[in-house]
Short mmCIF file of C-alpha atoms in Angstrom, two decimals:
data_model
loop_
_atom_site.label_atom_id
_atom_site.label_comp_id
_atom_site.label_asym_id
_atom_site.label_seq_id
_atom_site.Cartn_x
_atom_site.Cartn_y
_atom_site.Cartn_z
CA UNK U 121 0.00 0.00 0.00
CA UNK U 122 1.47 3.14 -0.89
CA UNK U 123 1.89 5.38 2.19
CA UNK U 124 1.23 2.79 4.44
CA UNK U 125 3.39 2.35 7.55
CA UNK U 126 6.34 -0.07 6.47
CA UNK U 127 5.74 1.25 3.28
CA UNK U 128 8.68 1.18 1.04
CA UNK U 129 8.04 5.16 -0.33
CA UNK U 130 8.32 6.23 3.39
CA UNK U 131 11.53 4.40 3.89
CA UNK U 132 12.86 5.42 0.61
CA UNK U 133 12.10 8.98 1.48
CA UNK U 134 13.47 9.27 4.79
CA UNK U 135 17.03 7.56 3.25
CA UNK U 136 16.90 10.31 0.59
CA UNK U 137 16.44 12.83 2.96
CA UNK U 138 19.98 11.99 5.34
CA UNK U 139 21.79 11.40 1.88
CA UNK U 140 21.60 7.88 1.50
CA UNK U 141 22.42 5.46 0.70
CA UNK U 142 18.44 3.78 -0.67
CA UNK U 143 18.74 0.33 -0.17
CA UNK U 144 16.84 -2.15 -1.92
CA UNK U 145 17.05 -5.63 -1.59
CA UNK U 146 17.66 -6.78 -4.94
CA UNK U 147 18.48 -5.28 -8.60
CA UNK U 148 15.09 -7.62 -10.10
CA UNK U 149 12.88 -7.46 -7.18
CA UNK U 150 9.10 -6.20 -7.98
CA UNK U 151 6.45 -5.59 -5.90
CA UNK U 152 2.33 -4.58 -6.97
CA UNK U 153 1.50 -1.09 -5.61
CA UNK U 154 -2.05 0.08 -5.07
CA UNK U 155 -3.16 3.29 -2.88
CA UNK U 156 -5.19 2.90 0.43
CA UNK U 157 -8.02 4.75 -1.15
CA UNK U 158 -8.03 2.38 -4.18
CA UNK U 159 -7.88 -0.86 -2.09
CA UNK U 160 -10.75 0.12 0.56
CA UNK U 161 -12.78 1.21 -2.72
CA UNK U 162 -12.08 -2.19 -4.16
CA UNK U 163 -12.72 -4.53 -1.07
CA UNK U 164 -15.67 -2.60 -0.13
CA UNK U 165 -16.93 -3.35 -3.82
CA UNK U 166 -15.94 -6.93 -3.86
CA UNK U 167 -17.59 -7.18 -0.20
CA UNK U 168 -20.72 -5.95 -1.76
CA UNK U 169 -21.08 -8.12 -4.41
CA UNK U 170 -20.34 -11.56 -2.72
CA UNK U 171 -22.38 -13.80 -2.16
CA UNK U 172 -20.62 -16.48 0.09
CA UNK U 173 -16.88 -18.12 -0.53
CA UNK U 174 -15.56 -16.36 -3.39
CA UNK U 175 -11.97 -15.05 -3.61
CA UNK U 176 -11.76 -12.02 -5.39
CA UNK U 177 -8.43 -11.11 -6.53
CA UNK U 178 -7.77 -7.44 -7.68
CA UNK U 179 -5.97 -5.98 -11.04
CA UNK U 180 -3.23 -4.20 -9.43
CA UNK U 181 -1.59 -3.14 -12.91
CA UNK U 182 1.76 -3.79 -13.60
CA UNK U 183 4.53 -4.90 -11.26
CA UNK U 184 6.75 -2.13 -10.21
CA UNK U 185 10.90 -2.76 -9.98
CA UNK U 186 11.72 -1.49 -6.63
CA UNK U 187 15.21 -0.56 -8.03
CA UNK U 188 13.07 1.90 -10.65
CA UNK U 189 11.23 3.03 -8.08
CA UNK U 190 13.91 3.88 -6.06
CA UNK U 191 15.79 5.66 -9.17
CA UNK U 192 13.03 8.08 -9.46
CA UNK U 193 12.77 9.32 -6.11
CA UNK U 194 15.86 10.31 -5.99
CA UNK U 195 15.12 11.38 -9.32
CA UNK U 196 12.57 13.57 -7.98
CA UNK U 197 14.42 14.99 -5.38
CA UNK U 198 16.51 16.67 -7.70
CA UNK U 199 19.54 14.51 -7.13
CA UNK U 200 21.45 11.89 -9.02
CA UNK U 201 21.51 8.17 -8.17
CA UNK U 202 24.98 6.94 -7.36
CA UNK U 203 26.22 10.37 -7.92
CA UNK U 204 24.65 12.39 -5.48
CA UNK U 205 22.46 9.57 -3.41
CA UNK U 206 23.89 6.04 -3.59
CA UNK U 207 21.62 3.00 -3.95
CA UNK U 208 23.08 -0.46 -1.93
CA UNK U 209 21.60 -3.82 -2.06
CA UNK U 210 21.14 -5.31 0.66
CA UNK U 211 20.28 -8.90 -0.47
CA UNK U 212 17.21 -10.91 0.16
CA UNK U 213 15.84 -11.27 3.33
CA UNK U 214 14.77 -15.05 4.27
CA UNK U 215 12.18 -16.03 2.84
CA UNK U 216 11.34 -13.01 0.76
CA UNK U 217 10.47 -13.63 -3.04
CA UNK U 218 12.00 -11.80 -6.35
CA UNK U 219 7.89 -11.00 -7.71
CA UNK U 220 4.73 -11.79 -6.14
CA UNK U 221 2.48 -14.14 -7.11
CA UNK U 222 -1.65 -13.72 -6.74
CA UNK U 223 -2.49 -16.94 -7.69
CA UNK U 224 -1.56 -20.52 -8.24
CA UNK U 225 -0.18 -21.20 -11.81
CA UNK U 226 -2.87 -23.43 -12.56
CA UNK U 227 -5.87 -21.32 -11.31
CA UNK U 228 -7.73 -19.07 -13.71
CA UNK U 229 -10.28 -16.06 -12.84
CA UNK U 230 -13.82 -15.09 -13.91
CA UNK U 231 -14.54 -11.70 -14.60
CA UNK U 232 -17.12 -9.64 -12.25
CA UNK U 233 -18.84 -6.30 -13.69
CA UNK U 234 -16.28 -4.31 -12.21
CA UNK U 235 -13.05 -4.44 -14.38
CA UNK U 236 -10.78 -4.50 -11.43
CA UNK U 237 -11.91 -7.08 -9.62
CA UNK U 238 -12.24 -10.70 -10.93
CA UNK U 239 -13.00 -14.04 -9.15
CA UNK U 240 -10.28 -16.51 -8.70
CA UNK U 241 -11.07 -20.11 -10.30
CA UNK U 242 -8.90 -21.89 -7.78
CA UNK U 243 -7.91 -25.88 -7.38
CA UNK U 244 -10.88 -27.82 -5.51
CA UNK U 245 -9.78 -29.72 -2.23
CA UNK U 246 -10.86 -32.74 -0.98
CA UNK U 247 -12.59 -31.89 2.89
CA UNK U 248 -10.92 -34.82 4.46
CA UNK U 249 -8.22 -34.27 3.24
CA UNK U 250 -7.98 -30.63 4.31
CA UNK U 251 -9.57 -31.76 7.51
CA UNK U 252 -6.93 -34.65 7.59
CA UNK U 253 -3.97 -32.17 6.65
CA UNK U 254 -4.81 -29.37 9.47
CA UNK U 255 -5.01 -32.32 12.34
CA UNK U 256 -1.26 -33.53 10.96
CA UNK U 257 0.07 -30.12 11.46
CA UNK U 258 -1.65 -29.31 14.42
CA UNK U 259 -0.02 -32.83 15.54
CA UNK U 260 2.98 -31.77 14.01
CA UNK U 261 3.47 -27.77 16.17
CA UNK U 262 3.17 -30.22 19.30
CA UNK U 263 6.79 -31.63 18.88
CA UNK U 264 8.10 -27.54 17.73
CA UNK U 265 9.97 -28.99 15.22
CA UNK U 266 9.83 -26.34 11.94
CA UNK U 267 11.45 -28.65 9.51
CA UNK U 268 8.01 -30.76 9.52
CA UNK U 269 5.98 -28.24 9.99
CA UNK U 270 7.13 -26.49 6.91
CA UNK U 271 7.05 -29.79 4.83
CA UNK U 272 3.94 -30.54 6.08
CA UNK U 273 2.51 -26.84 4.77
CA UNK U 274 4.68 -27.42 1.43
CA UNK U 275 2.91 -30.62 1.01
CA UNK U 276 -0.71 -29.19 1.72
CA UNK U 277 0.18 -26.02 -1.12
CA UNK U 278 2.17 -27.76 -3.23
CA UNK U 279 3.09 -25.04 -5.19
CA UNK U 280 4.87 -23.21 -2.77
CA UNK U 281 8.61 -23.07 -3.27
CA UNK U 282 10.88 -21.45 -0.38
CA UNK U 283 13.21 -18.90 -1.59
CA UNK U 284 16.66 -18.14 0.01
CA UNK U 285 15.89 -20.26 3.37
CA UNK U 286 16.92 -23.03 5.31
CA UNK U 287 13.56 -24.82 3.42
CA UNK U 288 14.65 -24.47 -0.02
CA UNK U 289 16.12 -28.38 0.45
CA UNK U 290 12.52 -29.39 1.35
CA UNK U 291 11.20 -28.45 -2.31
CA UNK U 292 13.89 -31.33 -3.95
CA UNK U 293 12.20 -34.12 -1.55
CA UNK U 294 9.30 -35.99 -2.62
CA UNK U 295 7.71 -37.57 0.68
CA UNK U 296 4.96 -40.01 0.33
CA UNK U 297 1.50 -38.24 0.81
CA UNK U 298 0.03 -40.77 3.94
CA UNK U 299 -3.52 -39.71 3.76
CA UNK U 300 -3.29 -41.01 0.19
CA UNK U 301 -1.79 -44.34 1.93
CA UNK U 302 -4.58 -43.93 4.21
CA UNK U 303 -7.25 -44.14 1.55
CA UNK U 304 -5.91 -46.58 -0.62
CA UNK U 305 -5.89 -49.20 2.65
CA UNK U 306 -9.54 -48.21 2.77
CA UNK U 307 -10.01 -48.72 -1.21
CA UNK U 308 -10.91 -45.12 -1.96
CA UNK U 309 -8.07 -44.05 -3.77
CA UNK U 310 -8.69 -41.23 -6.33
CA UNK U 311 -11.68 -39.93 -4.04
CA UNK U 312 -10.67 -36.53 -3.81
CA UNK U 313 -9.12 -33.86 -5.66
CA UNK U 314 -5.81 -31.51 -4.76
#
């Protein structure tokens, strides 16, 4: 959210201000930017118009590069970058991610009347097997240990791929899935979908 506390523009502005340096945490990081007017407007429109368990995912434009961003600013201020204002990068913090990503590769949307907003078309779950999942790692915050718990939530969204942290080894291992061991004891393999 532009202007928001923690907001990147603040930060950016009060580096500018002592003379630098900016720093930004990568040279191809890119984040979506949207205004706090624009996003109450849009939720309060997308609250409106549901009708019970849709996800609504907004049109936020075009990614911004957070090193282009910083550029102009200190654009803006009249200065030049690495002239006048330097810009450092500070590397990615754990866990943080290059671009953001709204929705699953595989999931679609549906459009709404309002151009901005659109419905997301995600992956069906199985309720067991949700149900089945959230006991496991409930189960699984009893013993503290964050190496299972993360595999556990890697195996539940699948598509989720750590990024510079001590998880990233998790995404190379394929585990066996046990509720699928679970139903195909039972004989109802291929009940559910994920």
């Amino acid at each position: 959210m532009l202007g928001s506390n923690g907001s990147v523009l603040t930060r950016f502005r009060a580096q500018i201000q002592k003379g630098g340096p900016v720093t930004v945490t990568h040279p191809e990081i890119t984040r979506y930017f949207m205004t706090i007017p624009e996003a109450v407007q849009l939720v309060l429109e997308a609250a409106a118009m549901g009708k019970g368990g849709e996800i609504y995912v907004f049109d936020m434009g075009s990614p911004v590069k957070i090193l282009d961003l910083a550029t102009q600013m200190i654009r803006l201020a009249g200065l030049e970058p690495n002239k006048d204002i330097e810009i450092e990068f500070s590397g990615l913090r754990a866990g943080e991610k290059l671009y953001e990503e709204l929705l699953n590769d595989k999931e679609t949307t549906l459009p709404t009347h309002h151009k901005k907003i659109k419905i997301a078309n995600v992956i069906a779950k199985d309720y067991d097997k949700v149900l089945y999942d959230i006991e496991e790692l409930i189960d699984l915050c009893s013993y503290d240990d964050n190496m299972e718990i993360v595999r556990k939530m890697k195996e539940i969204v699948t598509e989720f791929v750590s990024n510079n942290s001590q998880f990233e080894y998790l995404d190379k291992i394929e585990s066996a899935d046990p509720f699928e061991e679970k139903m195909t004891k039972k004989g109802n393999k291929g009940s559910y979908t994920y």
